[in-house]
Coordinates of C-alpha atoms in Angstrom, one line a residue:
Chain A
M1 CA 53.0 211.2 7.8
K2 CA 51.8 210.0 11.1
V3 CA 51.8 211.7 14.6
F4 CA 54.6 209.3 15.7
K5 CA 56.8 210.6 12.9
L6 CA 56.1 214.2 14.1
I7 CA 56.9 213.2 17.7
F8 CA 60.2 211.7 16.5
K9 CA 61.1 214.7 14.4
N10 CA 60.3 217.0 17.4
A11 CA 62.4 215.0 19.7
L12 CA 65.4 215.1 17.4
R13 CA 64.9 218.8 16.6
H14 CA 67.8 219.6 19.0
K15 CA 69.9 216.6 18.6
L16 CA 72.6 217.6 21.0
R17 CA 70.1 218.4 23.7
T18 CA 68.2 215.3 23.2
V19 CA 71.2 213.1 23.1
L20 CA 72.6 214.7 26.3
T21 CA 69.2 214.2 28.0
V22 CA 69.0 210.6 27.0
I23 CA 72.5 210.0 28.2
G24 CA 71.6 211.7 31.5
I25 CA 68.7 209.5 31.9
A26 CA 70.7 206.4 31.0
I27 CA 73.4 207.2 33.5
A28 CA 70.8 207.9 36.2
V29 CA 69.0 204.6 35.5
M30 CA 72.4 202.7 35.6
A31 CA 73.2 204.4 38.9
F32 CA 69.7 203.5 40.2
A33 CA 70.1 199.9 39.1
L34 CA 73.6 199.7 40.8
L35 CA 72.4 201.2 44.1
R36 CA 69.3 199.0 44.2
T37 CA 71.5 196.0 43.4
V38 CA 73.9 196.8 46.2
V39 CA 71.0 197.2 48.6
T40 CA 69.5 194.0 47.5
A41 CA 72.8 192.2 47.8
W42 CA 73.1 193.5 51.4
Y43 CA 69.7 192.0 52.2
V44 CA 70.2 188.7 50.4
G45 CA 71.0 186.8 53.7
V46 CA 67.8 188.1 55.2
E47 CA 65.8 187.0 52.1
A48 CA 67.4 183.5 52.3
S49 CA 66.6 183.0 55.9
A50 CA 64.1 180.2 56.8
A51 CA 61.1 180.7 59.0
N52 CA 61.7 177.5 60.9
R53 CA 65.3 178.1 61.9
L54 CA 66.5 179.8 65.1
I55 CA 70.1 181.0 65.8
T56 CA 71.4 180.8 69.3
R57 CA 74.5 182.8 70.1
Q58 CA 76.5 184.0 73.1
A59 CA 74.2 186.7 74.8
V60 CA 77.2 189.2 75.2
S61 CA 78.4 189.1 71.6
F62 CA 78.5 186.8 68.6
I63 CA 82.2 186.7 68.8
F64 CA 82.2 184.7 72.1
P65 CA 81.8 181.0 71.7
L66 CA 79.3 178.6 73.3
P67 CA 80.0 175.2 74.9
Y68 CA 79.5 172.2 72.7
A69 CA 77.7 170.6 75.6
Y70 CA 74.7 172.9 75.0
R71 CA 73.8 170.9 72.0
D72 CA 72.2 168.0 73.7
Q73 CA 70.3 170.2 76.2
I74 CA 68.9 172.3 73.3
S75 CA 67.8 169.1 71.5
K76 CA 65.6 168.1 74.4
I77 CA 63.5 171.2 74.4
P78 CA 59.9 170.5 73.1
G79 CA 59.4 171.7 69.6
V80 CA 63.1 171.4 68.5
D81 CA 63.4 169.2 65.6
Q82 CA 67.2 169.3 65.0
V83 CA 70.2 171.1 66.2
T84 CA 73.5 171.8 64.4
F85 CA 76.2 174.3 64.9
A86 CA 79.0 176.2 63.1
N87 CA 82.2 178.1 63.9
W88 CA 83.6 181.1 62.1
F89 CA 87.2 180.1 61.0
Q90 CA 88.3 182.9 58.7
G91 CA 92.0 182.4 57.9
V92 CA 93.9 183.6 54.8
Y93 CA 93.7 182.0 51.5
I94 CA 96.5 183.3 49.1
D95 CA 96.2 186.8 50.5
K96 CA 93.8 188.9 52.6
N97 CA 91.9 190.2 49.5
Q98 CA 90.7 186.6 48.8
F99 CA 87.7 186.8 51.1
F100 CA 85.0 184.1 51.4
A101 CA 83.2 182.5 54.2
R102 CA 85.2 179.6 55.9
M103 CA 83.4 177.8 58.5
A104 CA 83.7 174.7 60.7
V105 CA 80.4 172.8 60.8
D106 CA 78.8 169.6 62.0
A107 CA 79.3 167.4 58.9
E108 CA 76.5 165.0 60.0
T109 CA 73.7 167.6 60.3
M110 CA 74.7 170.8 58.5
F111 CA 73.5 170.0 55.0
D112 CA 70.4 168.4 56.4
M113 CA 69.7 171.7 58.2
Y114 CA 70.4 173.7 55.1
P115 CA 68.7 172.0 52.1
E116 CA 69.4 175.2 50.1
F117 CA 73.0 173.9 49.9
V118 CA 72.5 171.1 47.2
V119 CA 75.3 168.4 47.4
D120 CA 75.6 165.2 45.5
P121 CA 74.9 162.4 48.0
A122 CA 78.0 160.5 47.0
E123 CA 80.1 163.7 47.5
L124 CA 78.5 164.3 50.8
E125 CA 79.3 160.8 52.0
A126 CA 82.9 161.3 50.8
F127 CA 83.0 164.5 52.9
K128 CA 81.6 163.0 56.0
R129 CA 84.2 160.1 55.9
E130 CA 87.3 162.2 55.7
R131 CA 88.1 164.4 58.7
N132 CA 90.1 167.2 56.8
A133 CA 87.5 167.3 53.8
C134 CA 85.7 170.4 52.8
I135 CA 82.8 171.3 50.6
V136 CA 83.0 174.4 48.5
G137 CA 80.3 176.4 46.7
T138 CA 80.0 176.7 42.9
G139 CA 80.9 180.4 43.2
L140 CA 84.3 179.4 44.6
V141 CA 84.7 176.7 41.9
K142 CA 84.1 179.4 39.3
Q143 CA 86.4 181.9 41.0
Y144 CA 89.3 179.7 41.9
G145 CA 88.9 176.6 39.7
F146 CA 88.6 174.3 42.6
K147 CA 87.8 170.6 41.8
I148 CA 87.3 167.4 43.8
G149 CA 90.6 166.3 45.2
D150 CA 92.2 169.7 45.3
V151 CA 93.9 170.7 48.5
I152 CA 93.1 174.2 49.9
N153 CA 95.8 175.6 52.1
I154 CA 94.7 178.2 54.7
D155 CA 96.9 180.2 57.0
G156 CA 95.0 180.4 60.3
D157 CA 94.6 183.6 62.1
I158 CA 91.8 183.2 64.7
Y159 CA 93.0 179.5 64.8
P160 CA 96.7 179.8 64.1
G161 CA 98.8 177.4 62.0
T162 CA 98.6 176.0 58.5
W163 CA 95.4 174.3 57.6
A164 CA 95.0 171.9 54.6
F165 CA 91.6 170.9 53.4
V166 CA 90.8 168.5 50.7
V167 CA 87.8 169.3 48.4
R168 CA 85.4 166.4 48.5
G169 CA 82.3 168.0 47.5
I170 CA 80.8 171.0 45.6
Y171 CA 77.4 172.4 46.7
K172 CA 75.0 174.2 44.4
P173 CA 72.9 177.0 45.6
R174 CA 69.1 175.9 45.4
D175 CA 68.1 179.4 44.4
K176 CA 69.6 182.8 43.7
T177 CA 69.5 184.1 47.3
T178 CA 71.8 181.3 48.4
D179 CA 75.4 182.2 48.9
P180 CA 77.5 180.0 46.5
T181 CA 80.9 181.3 48.0
Q182 CA 81.2 179.4 51.2
M183 CA 83.8 176.7 52.3
L184 CA 82.5 174.3 55.0
F185 CA 84.7 171.8 56.8
H186 CA 84.5 169.5 59.8
W187 CA 84.2 171.2 63.1
Q188 CA 85.8 168.0 64.6
Y189 CA 88.9 168.6 62.6
L190 CA 89.2 172.1 64.2
D191 CA 88.3 170.8 67.7
E192 CA 90.8 168.0 67.6
R193 CA 93.6 170.3 66.7
M194 CA 92.6 172.9 69.3
R195 CA 92.6 170.1 71.9
Q196 CA 96.2 169.4 71.1
E197 CA 97.4 173.0 70.6
D198 CA 95.2 175.1 72.9
A199 CA 92.9 173.0 75.1
S200 CA 91.1 176.0 76.5
R201 CA 89.6 176.6 73.0
S202 CA 88.3 173.0 72.5
G203 CA 84.7 172.0 72.9
Q204 CA 83.5 175.4 71.7
V205 CA 81.1 176.3 68.9
G206 CA 80.3 179.7 67.4
W207 CA 76.6 179.4 67.3
Y208 CA 73.8 176.9 67.2
I209 CA 71.2 176.5 64.5
I210 CA 67.9 175.1 65.7
R211 CA 65.2 173.8 63.4
I212 CA 61.8 173.9 65.0
N213 CA 58.7 172.0 64.2
D214 CA 56.4 175.0 64.1
P215 CA 57.6 178.4 63.1
A216 CA 54.7 180.0 65.0
Q217 CA 56.4 178.6 68.2
S218 CA 59.7 180.4 67.5
A219 CA 59.3 183.0 70.3
V220 CA 58.4 180.3 72.9
V221 CA 61.2 178.0 71.9
S222 CA 63.7 180.9 71.9
E223 CA 62.7 181.8 75.4
Q224 CA 63.1 178.3 76.5
V225 CA 66.5 178.0 75.1
D226 CA 67.7 181.2 76.7
A227 CA 66.0 180.3 80.0
L228 CA 68.0 177.0 80.0
F229 CA 71.3 178.8 80.2
K230 CA 70.3 181.7 82.3
N231 CA 72.9 182.5 85.0
S232 CA 75.4 180.1 83.3
R233 CA 79.0 181.2 82.3
A234 CA 77.7 181.5 78.7
E235 CA 74.2 182.9 78.6
T236 CA 72.6 182.7 75.2
K237 CA 70.5 184.9 72.9
T238 CA 68.2 183.0 70.6
E239 CA 66.4 184.6 67.7
T240 CA 64.9 183.7 64.3
E241 CA 67.4 183.4 61.5
R242 CA 65.9 186.5 59.9
A243 CA 66.3 188.6 63.0
F244 CA 70.0 187.3 63.3
Q245 CA 70.7 188.3 59.7
Q246 CA 69.1 191.7 60.2
G247 CA 71.2 192.2 63.4
F248 CA 74.3 191.7 61.1
L249 CA 73.1 194.6 58.9
A250 CA 72.1 196.9 61.7
A251 CA 75.4 198.5 61.9
A252 CA 75.3 199.3 58.2
G253 CA 71.6 200.1 58.3
T254 CA 72.2 203.9 58.0
I255 CA 74.4 203.5 55.0
I256 CA 72.1 201.1 53.3
G257 CA 69.1 203.3 54.1
S258 CA 71.0 206.3 52.5
M259 CA 71.8 204.3 49.4
N260 CA 68.2 203.3 49.2
F261 CA 67.2 206.9 49.6
M262 CA 69.7 208.1 47.0
S263 CA 68.4 205.6 44.5
F264 CA 65.1 207.4 44.6
V265 CA 66.7 210.8 44.6
I266 CA 68.3 209.9 41.3
I267 CA 64.8 209.3 40.0
G268 CA 64.0 212.9 41.1
I269 CA 67.1 214.1 39.3
I270 CA 66.0 212.4 36.1
M271 CA 62.7 214.0 36.4
L272 CA 64.2 217.4 36.6
V273 CA 66.5 216.8 33.6
V274 CA 63.7 215.5 31.4
G275 CA 61.3 218.2 32.8
N276 CA 63.8 220.9 32.0
T277 CA 64.2 219.6 28.4
M278 CA 60.5 219.4 27.9
I279 CA 59.9 222.8 29.3
M280 CA 62.5 224.4 27.0
S281 CA 61.1 222.5 24.0
A282 CA 57.5 223.5 24.7
R283 CA 58.4 227.1 25.3
E284 CA 60.4 227.3 22.0
R285 CA 57.4 225.8 20.3
T286 CA 54.7 228.0 21.8
S287 CA 53.8 229.6 18.5
E288 CA 54.0 226.2 16.6
Y289 CA 51.5 224.7 19.1
A290 CA 49.3 227.7 18.4
V291 CA 49.6 226.9 14.7
F292 CA 48.6 223.3 15.4
K293 CA 45.6 224.5 17.4
T294 CA 44.6 227.0 14.6
L295 CA 44.7 224.1 12.1
G296 CA 42.2 222.3 14.3
F297 CA 44.4 220.1 16.5
S298 CA 42.5 219.6 19.7
A299 CA 43.8 219.7 23.3
G300 CA 44.0 215.9 23.1
H301 CA 46.4 216.1 20.2
M302 CA 48.6 218.7 22.0
V303 CA 48.7 216.4 25.0
G304 CA 49.7 213.5 22.7
L305 CA 52.4 215.5 21.0
I306 CA 54.1 216.8 24.2
L307 CA 53.6 213.6 26.2
G308 CA 54.8 211.5 23.3
E309 CA 58.0 213.5 22.9
S310 CA 58.6 213.3 26.7
M311 CA 57.9 209.6 26.8
F312 CA 60.1 209.0 23.7
I313 CA 63.1 210.7 25.4
S314 CA 62.6 209.2 28.8
V315 CA 61.8 205.6 27.6
L316 CA 64.9 205.8 25.1
G317 CA 67.1 206.9 28.0
G318 CA 65.6 204.4 30.4
G319 CA 66.0 201.6 27.9
L320 CA 69.5 202.5 27.1
G321 CA 70.2 202.7 30.9
L322 CA 68.8 199.3 31.5
A323 CA 70.7 197.8 28.6
L324 CA 74.0 199.2 29.9
A325 CA 73.1 198.5 33.6
V326 CA 73.9 194.8 33.2
P327 CA 77.5 195.2 32.1
F328 CA 77.8 198.2 34.4
V329 CA 76.8 196.1 37.5
A330 CA 79.0 193.2 36.3
G331 CA 81.9 195.6 36.0
F332 CA 81.2 197.0 39.5
E333 CA 81.1 193.5 40.9
A334 CA 84.4 192.6 39.2
V335 CA 86.2 195.6 40.8
V336 CA 85.0 195.2 44.4
P337 CA 86.9 192.8 46.6
K338 CA 85.8 189.1 46.1
G339 CA 83.3 187.9 48.7
W340 CA 81.8 191.3 49.6
F341 CA 78.7 190.5 47.7
P342 CA 78.2 186.7 47.5
V343 CA 75.0 187.2 45.5
F344 CA 75.2 190.2 43.2
M345 CA 72.7 190.5 40.4
I346 CA 70.1 192.9 39.1
E347 CA 66.8 191.8 40.5
P348 CA 63.6 191.8 38.2
I349 CA 62.0 194.2 40.7
T350 CA 64.9 196.7 40.0
I351 CA 64.3 196.4 36.3
V352 CA 60.6 197.0 36.8
L353 CA 61.3 199.9 39.1
A354 CA 63.7 201.5 36.8
G355 CA 61.5 200.9 33.7
S356 CA 58.4 202.2 35.4
S357 CA 60.3 205.1 36.8
A358 CA 61.3 206.1 33.3
I359 CA 57.7 206.0 32.2
L360 CA 56.6 207.9 35.2
V361 CA 59.3 210.5 34.6
G362 CA 58.1 210.9 31.0
I363 CA 54.6 211.6 32.2
L364 CA 55.5 213.8 35.0
A365 CA 58.0 215.9 32.9
A366 CA 55.3 216.5 30.4
L367 CA 52.7 217.8 32.8
F368 CA 53.9 221.4 33.2
P369 CA 54.5 222.0 29.4
I370 CA 51.1 220.4 28.6
Q371 CA 49.3 222.6 31.2
R372 CA 51.2 225.7 29.8
T373 CA 50.4 224.9 26.2
L374 CA 46.7 224.2 27.0
R375 CA 46.4 227.4 29.0
T376 CA 48.0 229.6 26.4
S377 CA 45.4 231.0 23.9
I378 CA 46.0 230.7 20.2
V379 CA 46.3 234.5 19.9
D380 CA 48.9 234.7 22.7
G381 CA 50.7 231.7 21.3
L382 CA 50.9 233.2 17.8
R383 CA 52.4 236.4 19.3
H384 CA 55.1 234.4 21.2
I385 CA 58.6 234.7 20.0
G386 CA 60.6 231.6 21.0
Chain B
M1 CA 23.7 234.7 -2.2
D2 CA 23.4 234.0 1.5
P3 CA 26.1 235.6 3.7
I4 CA 28.9 233.1 4.7
I5 CA 29.8 235.4 7.5
R6 CA 27.3 237.3 9.7
V7 CA 28.8 239.5 12.3
H8 CA 26.3 241.1 14.6
S9 CA 27.0 243.6 17.3
V10 CA 30.4 242.1 18.1
S11 CA 32.6 243.8 20.8
K12 CA 35.9 242.7 22.1
S13 CA 38.3 244.1 24.7
Y14 CA 41.6 243.1 26.1
W15 CA 42.9 243.5 29.5
R16 CA 46.4 244.8 30.3
D17 CA 46.9 244.6 34.0
S18 CA 43.8 246.3 35.4
F19 CA 43.1 248.4 32.2
E20 CA 40.5 247.4 29.8
I21 CA 41.4 248.1 26.2
P22 CA 38.5 248.2 23.9
V23 CA 39.5 246.7 20.5
L24 CA 36.2 246.2 18.6
N25 CA 33.0 248.2 19.4
N26 CA 29.7 246.9 18.3
I27 CA 30.8 245.8 14.8
S28 CA 28.1 244.3 12.4
F29 CA 28.6 243.2 8.8
D30 CA 27.9 240.4 6.4
V31 CA 30.1 238.7 3.8
P32 CA 28.5 236.8 1.0
G33 CA 30.0 233.6 -0.2
G34 CA 32.7 234.0 -2.9
E35 CA 33.6 237.4 -1.6
F36 CA 37.2 238.7 -1.4
L37 CA 37.2 241.1 1.4
A38 CA 40.2 243.2 2.6
L39 CA 40.3 244.6 6.0
M40 CA 42.5 247.7 6.3
G41 CA 43.3 250.1 9.0
P42 CA 46.1 251.5 11.1
S43 CA 47.9 249.4 13.8
G44 CA 45.6 248.8 16.8
S45 CA 42.5 249.4 14.8
G46 CA 41.2 245.9 15.6
K47 CA 41.4 244.3 12.1
T48 CA 43.5 241.3 13.2
T49 CA 41.2 240.8 16.1
L50 CA 38.3 240.8 13.9
L51 CA 40.0 238.3 11.6
N52 CA 40.8 236.1 14.6
L53 CA 37.1 236.2 15.7
I54 CA 35.9 235.2 12.2
A55 CA 38.5 232.3 12.1
G56 CA 37.4 231.1 15.6
I57 CA 40.7 231.4 17.3
D58 CA 39.4 234.1 19.5
R59 CA 36.0 234.8 21.1
P60 CA 33.9 237.9 21.2
D61 CA 32.9 239.5 24.5
K62 CA 29.5 240.4 23.1
G63 CA 27.5 239.8 19.9
S64 CA 27.0 236.8 17.6
L65 CA 29.2 235.4 14.9
H66 CA 27.7 233.1 12.3
V67 CA 30.4 231.7 10.0
A68 CA 29.5 228.9 7.5
G69 CA 26.2 228.5 9.2
T70 CA 27.4 228.0 12.7
D71 CA 27.2 230.4 15.6
I72 CA 30.8 229.9 16.6
A73 CA 30.7 232.1 19.7
T74 CA 28.6 229.4 21.4
L75 CA 31.0 226.4 20.5
N76 CA 33.2 224.9 23.2
E77 CA 37.0 224.6 22.6
S78 CA 36.8 221.1 21.3
R79 CA 33.9 221.7 18.9
L80 CA 35.5 225.0 17.8
A81 CA 38.8 223.2 17.0
K82 CA 36.8 220.6 14.9
W83 CA 34.9 223.4 13.2
R84 CA 38.2 225.3 12.3
S85 CA 39.6 222.1 10.8
T86 CA 36.6 221.9 8.4
H87 CA 35.9 225.4 7.6
I88 CA 39.0 227.6 8.0
G89 CA 42.2 227.9 6.0
F90 CA 44.5 230.3 7.9
I91 CA 47.4 232.1 6.1
F92 CA 49.8 233.8 8.6
Q93 CA 52.1 236.8 7.9
F94 CA 55.2 234.9 8.9
Y95 CA 54.0 231.6 7.2
N96 CA 54.4 229.5 10.5
L97 CA 55.4 226.4 8.8
I98 CA 56.7 223.6 11.0
P99 CA 60.5 223.7 10.5
V100 CA 61.1 219.9 10.9
L101 CA 58.5 218.9 8.3
T102 CA 58.9 219.1 4.5
A103 CA 56.6 221.1 2.3
Y104 CA 54.7 218.0 1.6
E105 CA 54.4 217.1 5.4
N106 CA 53.4 220.6 6.3
V107 CA 50.6 220.6 3.8
E108 CA 49.6 217.2 5.0
L109 CA 49.2 218.3 8.6
P110 CA 45.6 219.4 8.5
L111 CA 44.6 216.3 6.6
L112 CA 45.9 214.1 9.5
L113 CA 42.7 215.3 11.3
T114 CA 40.4 213.8 8.6
S115 CA 39.5 210.2 7.9
L116 CA 41.2 210.3 4.4
S117 CA 43.5 207.4 3.5
K118 CA 47.2 207.8 2.9
Q119 CA 46.5 207.7 -0.8
E120 CA 43.8 210.3 -0.6
R121 CA 45.9 212.6 1.5
R122 CA 48.7 212.2 -1.0
R123 CA 46.3 213.3 -3.8
H124 CA 45.1 216.3 -1.9
V125 CA 48.7 217.4 -1.0
E126 CA 49.9 217.1 -4.5
T127 CA 46.9 218.9 -5.9
A128 CA 47.4 221.8 -3.3
L129 CA 51.0 222.1 -4.0
T130 CA 50.4 222.0 -7.8
V131 CA 47.9 224.9 -7.4
V132 CA 50.5 227.0 -5.7
G133 CA 53.2 225.9 -8.2
L134 CA 55.4 224.1 -5.8
Q135 CA 54.9 220.5 -6.9
D136 CA 58.7 220.2 -7.4
R137 CA 59.5 221.4 -3.9
M138 CA 57.6 218.8 -1.9
R139 CA 60.6 217.3 -0.3
H140 CA 62.1 220.6 0.6
Y141 CA 62.2 221.9 4.2
P142 CA 61.1 225.4 5.0
K143 CA 64.7 226.6 5.5
Q144 CA 65.4 225.4 1.9
L145 CA 62.7 227.7 0.4
S146 CA 62.4 231.4 -0.2
G147 CA 60.0 233.6 1.7
G148 CA 57.5 233.6 -1.2
Q149 CA 57.8 229.8 -1.6
E150 CA 57.2 229.4 2.1
Q151 CA 54.1 231.5 2.0
R152 CA 52.9 229.4 -1.0
V153 CA 53.4 226.3 1.0
A154 CA 51.4 227.9 3.8
I155 CA 48.6 228.7 1.3
A156 CA 48.7 225.1 0.1
R157 CA 48.3 224.0 3.7
A158 CA 45.3 226.4 4.0
I159 CA 43.5 225.0 1.0
T160 CA 44.4 221.3 1.2
T161 CA 41.2 220.5 3.2
D162 CA 39.1 222.6 0.8
P163 CA 37.8 224.9 3.6
T164 CA 34.8 227.1 3.4
L165 CA 36.7 230.3 4.1
L166 CA 40.3 231.5 3.7
V167 CA 41.5 234.0 6.2
A168 CA 44.9 235.7 5.7
D169 CA 46.6 238.0 8.1
E170 CA 49.0 240.3 6.3
P171 CA 49.9 237.5 3.8
T172 CA 52.4 239.8 2.0
G173 CA 53.7 241.7 4.9
D174 CA 56.9 239.8 5.1
L175 CA 57.6 239.5 1.4
D176 CA 59.4 241.5 -1.4
K177 CA 57.3 243.1 -4.1
R178 CA 57.7 240.3 -6.6
S179 CA 56.9 237.6 -4.1
A180 CA 54.0 239.6 -2.7
D181 CA 52.6 240.0 -6.3
E182 CA 52.8 236.2 -6.7
I183 CA 51.0 235.6 -3.5
L184 CA 48.2 238.1 -4.4
T185 CA 47.8 236.7 -7.8
L186 CA 47.5 233.3 -6.2
L187 CA 44.9 234.5 -3.8
D188 CA 43.0 236.2 -6.6
R189 CA 43.1 232.9 -8.6
L190 CA 41.8 231.0 -5.6
N191 CA 38.9 233.4 -5.3
K192 CA 38.0 233.6 -9.0
E193 CA 38.9 230.1 -10.2
F194 CA 38.2 228.0 -7.1
K195 CA 35.4 230.4 -5.7
K196 CA 37.0 230.6 -2.3
T197 CA 35.8 233.2 0.0
I198 CA 38.7 235.1 1.4
V199 CA 39.1 237.6 4.2
M200 CA 42.4 239.3 4.2
V201 CA 43.9 241.8 6.7
T202 CA 46.4 244.1 5.1
H203 CA 48.3 247.4 5.3
D204 CA 49.2 247.2 1.6
P205 CA 46.9 249.3 -0.7
R206 CA 48.2 247.1 -3.7
A207 CA 47.0 244.0 -1.9
A208 CA 43.7 245.6 -1.1
E209 CA 43.2 246.3 -4.8
K210 CA 42.8 242.6 -5.5
A211 CA 39.9 242.4 -3.1
H212 CA 36.3 243.0 -4.2
V213 CA 35.4 244.9 -1.1
V214 CA 37.7 246.9 1.2
R215 CA 36.6 247.8 4.7
H216 CA 38.5 250.2 6.9
L217 CA 38.6 249.9 10.6
D218 CA 39.6 252.6 12.9
K219 CA 39.5 252.4 16.7
G220 CA 37.4 249.3 16.7
E221 CA 34.7 250.6 14.3
F222 CA 34.3 250.7 10.5
S223 CA 35.1 254.0 9.0
Q224 CA 34.1 255.4 5.6
N225 CA 37.8 256.0 4.6

């Protein structure tokens, strides 16, 4: 018999209690993984932002447009490498639950500005040639089965009417932080129709994206852009892409912060659950530990026995929780409305955090029982009635 | 024969709240090797405390305790634990077997502290269980054994490392007459056949009859009773 066998037998002495504790830890780890994944998904846009890109929007609010004419003026500012623009289109595809980003963009420059959207050159050329063409991400292909040549019909809301777009390209996200669920089409297509149907809305873009030569000059360039349009009808606010993305999250910041906090509260709860189990176990075995000490088992052996049992339970629960977290998170993603979280996956850091938390919990939960066992003399231990 | 136990001017008190309760008062005596000593006395006379001191699971307030050639009062906890594993076989009144371990595994426990191989441990365990007559109960758990059988497993656990000294605290106190007789016969055999030095605490005069020497304690001192 080895000590590991003894630890195993001790851990399974009260099978129901151990099983319930392991399940409790597993559920807590799953909840931790889910909360962390949601928080990570919220911040995925921030993570994907590039240091050399600036966003210029209307100073009053993002929802107000900017004149298309600003483009050339911005291009002339020293340090600006390239300028493109985009316009939020929205609309309804099938029904309002089918949410994904639909944007009018400058076909000539957009994919040059965003190399993280990887498009086959032939498809990109086909897209540029056809005014009502669109490019969709692989996430939409997976979700709706789009293929080249398909027509996507959108009922306009911000821009009323029925809009038909022909899929001419499919972009692949360069990395996992890139949203694969966008649909991008020609701004000129939108603008031409606005010119015919509501001239007051033509010649407007939602925001400008500026690529600068030197990221260290972002503050200087931003000031120059905003200074250029000061006291105009549409003053601008220019900031780094990261700051722009963070601004989007600011409104939900408290909720996200709370979720982040809760994920760590869960770790505390696990600690109490395992700690309670270990304290009960150690108290019941006070006289047994005294017998071990009488036989010549040292303080180190006692630490090993108690810590081993605590670690066995917490690591088993943590492992089970992590194994179940993958389908659990996938199940959660399946039930939330499509498009809420374009990138929703368990990050390696979440796995590391959950795994190391389980180990930490195992260690911390054993501290009090260890201290109590070592402090109790053999004579007092042998007298104890568990 | 040189004494295997030398107790010199040993005193011991316990504290209950702020009250000091003297348990042993300036006790001195020797036990030669191969002796079978019974310690008797009324409850609270200090006999179990004296046994615990001899076994190295408690420490005296005053005096010296040489057991198996070592002044155990001067050892630190870690050395004392190591010393116990080598020199002491402890037999408890309530057996104190580990319930999740089989008879074999219980007897094997003290051997885990040695450098013996698995095969050697097996040989030791089987020998010990054969000596106590339980070679056919190796795979049984304590709850599957009678009280007498449990105590015999406990004795096998105590002798499996071939310790210098066996100490027994009321080894028949929880047993019926027949089982008690079996245990006493076994202890007698360990003393006579295997030359084990035994110190036994007992209330039972029949148990004390098996001992070579009977010492009576009363109020922390040896009496002439």
